[in-house]
XYZ file of N, CA and C in Angstrom:
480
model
N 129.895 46.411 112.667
C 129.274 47.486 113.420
C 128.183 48.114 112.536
N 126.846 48.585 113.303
C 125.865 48.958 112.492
C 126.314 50.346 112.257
N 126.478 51.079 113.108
C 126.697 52.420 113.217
C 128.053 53.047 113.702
N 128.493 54.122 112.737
C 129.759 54.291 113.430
C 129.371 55.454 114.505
N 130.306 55.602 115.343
C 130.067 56.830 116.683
C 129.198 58.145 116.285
N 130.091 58.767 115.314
C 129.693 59.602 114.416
C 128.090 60.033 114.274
N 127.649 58.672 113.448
C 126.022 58.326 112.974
C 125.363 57.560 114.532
N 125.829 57.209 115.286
C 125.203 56.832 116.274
C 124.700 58.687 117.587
N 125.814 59.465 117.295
C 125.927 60.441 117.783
C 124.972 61.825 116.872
N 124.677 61.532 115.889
C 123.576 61.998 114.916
C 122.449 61.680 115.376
N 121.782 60.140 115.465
C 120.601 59.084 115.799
C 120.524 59.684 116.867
N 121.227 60.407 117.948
C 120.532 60.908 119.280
C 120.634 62.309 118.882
N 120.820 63.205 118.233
C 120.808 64.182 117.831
C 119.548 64.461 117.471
N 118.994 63.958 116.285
C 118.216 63.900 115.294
C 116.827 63.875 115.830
N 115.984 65.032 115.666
C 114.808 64.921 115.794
C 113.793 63.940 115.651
N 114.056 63.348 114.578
C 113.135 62.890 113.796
C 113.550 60.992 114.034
N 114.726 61.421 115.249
C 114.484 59.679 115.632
C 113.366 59.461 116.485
N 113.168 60.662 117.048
C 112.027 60.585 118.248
C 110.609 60.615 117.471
N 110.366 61.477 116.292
C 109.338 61.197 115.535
C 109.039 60.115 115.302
N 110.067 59.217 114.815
C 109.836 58.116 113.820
C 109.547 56.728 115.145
N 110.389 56.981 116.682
C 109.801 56.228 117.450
C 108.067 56.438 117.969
N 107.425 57.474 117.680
C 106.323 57.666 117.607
C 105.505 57.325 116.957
N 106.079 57.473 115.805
C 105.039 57.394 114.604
C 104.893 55.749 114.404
N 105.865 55.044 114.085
C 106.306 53.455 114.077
C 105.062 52.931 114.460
N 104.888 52.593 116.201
C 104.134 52.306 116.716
C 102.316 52.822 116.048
N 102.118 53.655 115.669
C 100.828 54.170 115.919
C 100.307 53.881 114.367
N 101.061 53.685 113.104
C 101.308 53.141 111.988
C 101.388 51.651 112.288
N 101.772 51.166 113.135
C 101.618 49.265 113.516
C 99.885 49.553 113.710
N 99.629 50.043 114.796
C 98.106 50.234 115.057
C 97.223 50.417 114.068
N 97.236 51.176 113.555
C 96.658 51.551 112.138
C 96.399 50.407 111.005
N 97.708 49.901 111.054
C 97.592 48.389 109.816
C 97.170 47.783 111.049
N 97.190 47.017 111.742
C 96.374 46.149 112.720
C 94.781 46.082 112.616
N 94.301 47.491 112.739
C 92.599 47.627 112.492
C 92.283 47.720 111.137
N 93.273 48.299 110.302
C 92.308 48.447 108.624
C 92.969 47.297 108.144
N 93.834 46.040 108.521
C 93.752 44.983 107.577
C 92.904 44.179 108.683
N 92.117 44.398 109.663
C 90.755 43.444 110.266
C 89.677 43.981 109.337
N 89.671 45.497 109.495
C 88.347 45.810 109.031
C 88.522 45.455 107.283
N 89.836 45.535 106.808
C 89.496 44.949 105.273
C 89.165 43.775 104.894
N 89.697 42.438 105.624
C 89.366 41.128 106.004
C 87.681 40.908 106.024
N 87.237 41.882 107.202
C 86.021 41.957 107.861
C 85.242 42.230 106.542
N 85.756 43.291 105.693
C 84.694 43.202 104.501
C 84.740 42.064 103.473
N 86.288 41.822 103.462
C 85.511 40.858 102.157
C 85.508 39.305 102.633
N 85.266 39.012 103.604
C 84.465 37.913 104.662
C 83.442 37.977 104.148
N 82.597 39.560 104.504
C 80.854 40.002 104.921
C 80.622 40.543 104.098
N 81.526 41.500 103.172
C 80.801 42.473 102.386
C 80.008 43.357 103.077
N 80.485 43.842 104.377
C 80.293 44.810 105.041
C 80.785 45.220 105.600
N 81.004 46.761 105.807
C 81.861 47.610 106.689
C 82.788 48.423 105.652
N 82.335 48.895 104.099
C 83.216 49.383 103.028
C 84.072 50.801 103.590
N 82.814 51.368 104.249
C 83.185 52.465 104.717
C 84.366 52.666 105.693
N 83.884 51.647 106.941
C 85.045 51.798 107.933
C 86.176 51.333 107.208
N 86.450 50.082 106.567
C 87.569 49.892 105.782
C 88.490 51.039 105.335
N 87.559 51.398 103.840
C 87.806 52.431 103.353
C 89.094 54.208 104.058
N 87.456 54.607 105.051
C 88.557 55.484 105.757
C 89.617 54.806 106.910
N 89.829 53.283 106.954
C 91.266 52.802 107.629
C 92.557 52.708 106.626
N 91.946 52.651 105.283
C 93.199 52.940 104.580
C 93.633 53.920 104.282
N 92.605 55.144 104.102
C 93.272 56.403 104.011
C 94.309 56.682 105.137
N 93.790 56.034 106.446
C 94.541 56.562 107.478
C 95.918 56.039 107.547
N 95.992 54.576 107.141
C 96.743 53.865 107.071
C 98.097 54.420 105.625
N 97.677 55.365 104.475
C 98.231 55.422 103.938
C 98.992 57.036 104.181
N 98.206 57.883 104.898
C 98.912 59.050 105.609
C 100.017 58.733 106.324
N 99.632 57.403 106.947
C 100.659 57.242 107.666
C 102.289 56.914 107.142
N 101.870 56.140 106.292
C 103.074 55.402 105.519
C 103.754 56.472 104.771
N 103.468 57.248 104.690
C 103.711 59.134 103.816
C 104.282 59.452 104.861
N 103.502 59.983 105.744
C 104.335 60.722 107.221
C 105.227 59.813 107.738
N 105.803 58.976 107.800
C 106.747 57.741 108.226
C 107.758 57.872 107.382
N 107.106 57.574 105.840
C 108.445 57.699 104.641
C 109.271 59.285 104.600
N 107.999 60.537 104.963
C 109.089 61.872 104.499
C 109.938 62.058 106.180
N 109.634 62.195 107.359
C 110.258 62.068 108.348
C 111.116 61.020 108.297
N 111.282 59.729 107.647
C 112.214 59.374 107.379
C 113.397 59.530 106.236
N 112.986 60.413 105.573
C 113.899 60.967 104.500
C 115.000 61.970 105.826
N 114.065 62.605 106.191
C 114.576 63.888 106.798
C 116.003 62.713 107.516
N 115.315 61.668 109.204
C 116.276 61.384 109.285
C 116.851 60.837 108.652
N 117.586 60.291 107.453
C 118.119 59.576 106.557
C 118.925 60.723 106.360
N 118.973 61.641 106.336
C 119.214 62.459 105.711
C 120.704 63.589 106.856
N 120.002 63.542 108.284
C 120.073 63.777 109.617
C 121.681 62.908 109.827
N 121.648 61.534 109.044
C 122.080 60.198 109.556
C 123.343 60.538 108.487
N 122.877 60.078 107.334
C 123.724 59.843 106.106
C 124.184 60.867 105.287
N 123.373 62.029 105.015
C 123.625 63.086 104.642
C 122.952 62.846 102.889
N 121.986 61.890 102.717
C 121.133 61.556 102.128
C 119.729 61.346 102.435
N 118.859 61.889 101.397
C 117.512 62.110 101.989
C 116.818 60.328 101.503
N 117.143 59.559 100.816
C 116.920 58.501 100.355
C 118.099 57.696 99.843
N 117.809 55.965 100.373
C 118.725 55.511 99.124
C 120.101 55.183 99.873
N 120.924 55.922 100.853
C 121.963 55.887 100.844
C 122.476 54.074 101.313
N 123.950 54.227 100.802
C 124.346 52.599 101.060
C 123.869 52.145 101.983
N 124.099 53.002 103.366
C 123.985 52.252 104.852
C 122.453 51.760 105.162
N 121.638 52.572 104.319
C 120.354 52.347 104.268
C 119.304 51.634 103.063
N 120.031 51.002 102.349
C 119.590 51.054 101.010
C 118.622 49.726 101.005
N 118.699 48.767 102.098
C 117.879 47.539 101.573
C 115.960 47.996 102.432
N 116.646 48.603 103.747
C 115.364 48.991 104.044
C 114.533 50.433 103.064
N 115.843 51.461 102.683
C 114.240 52.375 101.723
C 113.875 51.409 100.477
N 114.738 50.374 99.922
C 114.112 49.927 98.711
C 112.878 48.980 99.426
N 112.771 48.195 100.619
C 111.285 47.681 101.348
C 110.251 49.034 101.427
N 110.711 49.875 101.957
C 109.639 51.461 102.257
C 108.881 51.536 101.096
N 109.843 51.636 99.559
C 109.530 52.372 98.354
C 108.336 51.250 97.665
N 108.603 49.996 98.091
C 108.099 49.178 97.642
C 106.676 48.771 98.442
N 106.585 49.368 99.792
C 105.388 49.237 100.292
C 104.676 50.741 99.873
N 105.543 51.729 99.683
C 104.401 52.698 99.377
C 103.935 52.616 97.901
N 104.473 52.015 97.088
C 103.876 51.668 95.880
C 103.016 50.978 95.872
N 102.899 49.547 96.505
C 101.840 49.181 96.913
C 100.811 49.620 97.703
N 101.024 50.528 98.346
C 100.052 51.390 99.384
C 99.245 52.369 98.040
N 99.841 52.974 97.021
C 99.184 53.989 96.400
C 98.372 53.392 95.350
N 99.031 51.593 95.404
C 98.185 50.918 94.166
C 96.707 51.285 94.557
N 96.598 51.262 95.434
C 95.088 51.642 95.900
C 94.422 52.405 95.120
N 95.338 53.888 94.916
C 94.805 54.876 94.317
C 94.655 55.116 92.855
N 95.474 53.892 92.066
C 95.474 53.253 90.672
C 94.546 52.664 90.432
N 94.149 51.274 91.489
C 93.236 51.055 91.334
C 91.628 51.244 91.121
N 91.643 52.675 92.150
C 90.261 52.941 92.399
C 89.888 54.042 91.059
N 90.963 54.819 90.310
C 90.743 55.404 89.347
C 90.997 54.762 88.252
N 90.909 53.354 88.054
C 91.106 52.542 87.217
C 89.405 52.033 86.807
N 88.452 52.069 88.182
C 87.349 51.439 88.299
C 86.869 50.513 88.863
N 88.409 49.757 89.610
C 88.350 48.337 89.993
C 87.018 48.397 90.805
N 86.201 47.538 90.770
C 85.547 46.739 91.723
C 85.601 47.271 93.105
N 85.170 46.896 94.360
C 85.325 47.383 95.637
C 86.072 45.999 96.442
N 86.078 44.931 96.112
C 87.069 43.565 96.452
C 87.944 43.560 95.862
N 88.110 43.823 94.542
C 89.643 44.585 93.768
C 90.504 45.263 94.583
N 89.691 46.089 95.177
C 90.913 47.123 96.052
C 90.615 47.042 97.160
N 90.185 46.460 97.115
C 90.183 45.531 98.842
C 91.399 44.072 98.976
N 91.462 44.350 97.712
C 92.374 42.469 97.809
C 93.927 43.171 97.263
N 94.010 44.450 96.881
C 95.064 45.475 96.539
C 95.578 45.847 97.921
N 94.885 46.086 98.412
C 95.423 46.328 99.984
C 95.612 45.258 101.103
N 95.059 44.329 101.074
C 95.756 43.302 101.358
C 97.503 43.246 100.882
N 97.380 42.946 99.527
C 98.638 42.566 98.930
C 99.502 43.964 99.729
N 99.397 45.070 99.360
C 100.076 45.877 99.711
C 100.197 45.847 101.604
N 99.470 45.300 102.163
C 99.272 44.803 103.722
C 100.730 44.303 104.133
N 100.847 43.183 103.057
C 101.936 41.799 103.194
C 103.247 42.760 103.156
N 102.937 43.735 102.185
C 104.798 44.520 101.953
C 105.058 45.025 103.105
N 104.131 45.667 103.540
C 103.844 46.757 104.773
C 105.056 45.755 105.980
N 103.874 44.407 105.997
C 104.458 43.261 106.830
C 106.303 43.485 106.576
N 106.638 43.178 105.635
C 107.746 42.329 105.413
C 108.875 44.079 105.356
N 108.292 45.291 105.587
C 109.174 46.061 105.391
C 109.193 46.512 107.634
N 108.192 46.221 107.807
C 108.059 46.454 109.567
C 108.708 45.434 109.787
N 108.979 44.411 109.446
C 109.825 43.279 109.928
C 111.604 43.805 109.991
N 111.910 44.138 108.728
C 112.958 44.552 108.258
C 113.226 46.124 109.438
N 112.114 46.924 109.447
C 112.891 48.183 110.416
C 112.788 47.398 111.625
N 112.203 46.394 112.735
C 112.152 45.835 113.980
C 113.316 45.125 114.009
N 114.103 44.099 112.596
C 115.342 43.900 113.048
C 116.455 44.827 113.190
N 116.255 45.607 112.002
C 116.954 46.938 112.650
C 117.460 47.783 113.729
N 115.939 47.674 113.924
C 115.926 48.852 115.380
C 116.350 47.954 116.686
N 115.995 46.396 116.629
C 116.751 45.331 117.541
C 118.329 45.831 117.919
N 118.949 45.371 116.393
C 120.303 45.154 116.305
C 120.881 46.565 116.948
N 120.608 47.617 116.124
C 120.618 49.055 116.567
C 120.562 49.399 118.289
N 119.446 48.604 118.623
C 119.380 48.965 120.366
C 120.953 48.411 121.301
N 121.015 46.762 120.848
C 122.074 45.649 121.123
C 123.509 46.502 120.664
N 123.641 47.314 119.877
C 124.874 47.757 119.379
C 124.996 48.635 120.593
N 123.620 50.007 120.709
C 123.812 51.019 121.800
C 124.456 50.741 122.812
N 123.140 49.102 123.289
C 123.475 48.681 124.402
C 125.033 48.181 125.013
N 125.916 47.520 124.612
C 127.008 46.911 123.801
C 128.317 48.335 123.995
N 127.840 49.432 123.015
C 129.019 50.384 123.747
C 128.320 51.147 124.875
N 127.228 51.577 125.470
C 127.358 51.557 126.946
C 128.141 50.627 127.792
N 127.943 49.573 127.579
C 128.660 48.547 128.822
C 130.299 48.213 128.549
N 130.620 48.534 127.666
C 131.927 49.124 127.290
C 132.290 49.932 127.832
N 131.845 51.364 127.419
C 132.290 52.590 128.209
C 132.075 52.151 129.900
N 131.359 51.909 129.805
C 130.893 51.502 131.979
C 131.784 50.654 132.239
N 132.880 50.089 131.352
C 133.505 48.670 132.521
C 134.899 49.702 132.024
N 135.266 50.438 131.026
C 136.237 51.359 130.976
C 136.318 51.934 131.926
N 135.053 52.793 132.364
C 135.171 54.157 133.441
C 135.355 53.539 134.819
N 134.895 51.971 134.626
C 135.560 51.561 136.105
C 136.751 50.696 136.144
N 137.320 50.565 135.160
C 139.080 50.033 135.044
C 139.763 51.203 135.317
N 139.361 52.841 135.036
C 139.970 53.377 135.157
C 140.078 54.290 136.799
N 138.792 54.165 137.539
C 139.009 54.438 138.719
C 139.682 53.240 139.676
């Protein structure tokens, strides 16, 4: 079982499940256009700018995603990070926002403008492989919901 009653009865409680179904989506959008438009530059070597402000946007996001997800983590487990039940997806999160801020290492490092263009890429791929990891999640998570609804529904009609 993914969730016990308890933490499943929290997850509809919890504000910040409804945030984080918001935010999810609009953070997919976000990496969708700034890893074209980063592609798009170092294809052409043009478009630094639009790039540029798609990663800022792209990296607000991954901030506002990670602390609303502390909160629910927190909502859930009674941990703001880290906890067992959660521990393989924040160590994917922690590891894409490190790569997300390499950006900001990089660029006060001096790198080049394809340097940190090819930094965000890489950090693109984590992004990838940690949205993969919350979509099976949030799959399994739905299939579990789904699963004790139709439980309770074939109960409430054994019992009339």
């Amino acid at each position: 079982m993914m969730y016990t009653e308890d933490q499943l009865a929290r997850r509809a409680r919890s504000k910040w499940t409804k945030v984080q179904i918001i935010l999810a989506p609009i953070q997919f959008v976000a990496f969708l256009i700034s890893f074209g438009l980063v592609i798009y530059y170092l294809t052409t070597g043009q478009g630094y700018w639009a790039a540029t402000i798609s990663i800022w946007i792209k990296i607000t996001l991954i901030w506002a995603l990670t602390i609303t997800g502390m909160l629910w983590e927190y909502d859930m487990y009674d941990h703001y990070f880290m906890a067992k039940e959660f521990f393989w997806e924040d160590l994917g999160n922690l590891i894409a926002i490190i790569t997300h801020n390499a950006y900001f290492v990089a660029q006060w490092m001096g790198a080049d403008d394809r340097t940190v263009m090819w930094v965000m890429v890489f950090a693109y791929v984590s992004y990838l492989f940690n949205a993969a990891q919350f979509l099976v999640r949030g799959v399994r998570s739905a299939q579990q919901r789904s699963a004790l609804k139709r439980a309770e529904a074939a109960a409430t009609s054994m019992q009339n």
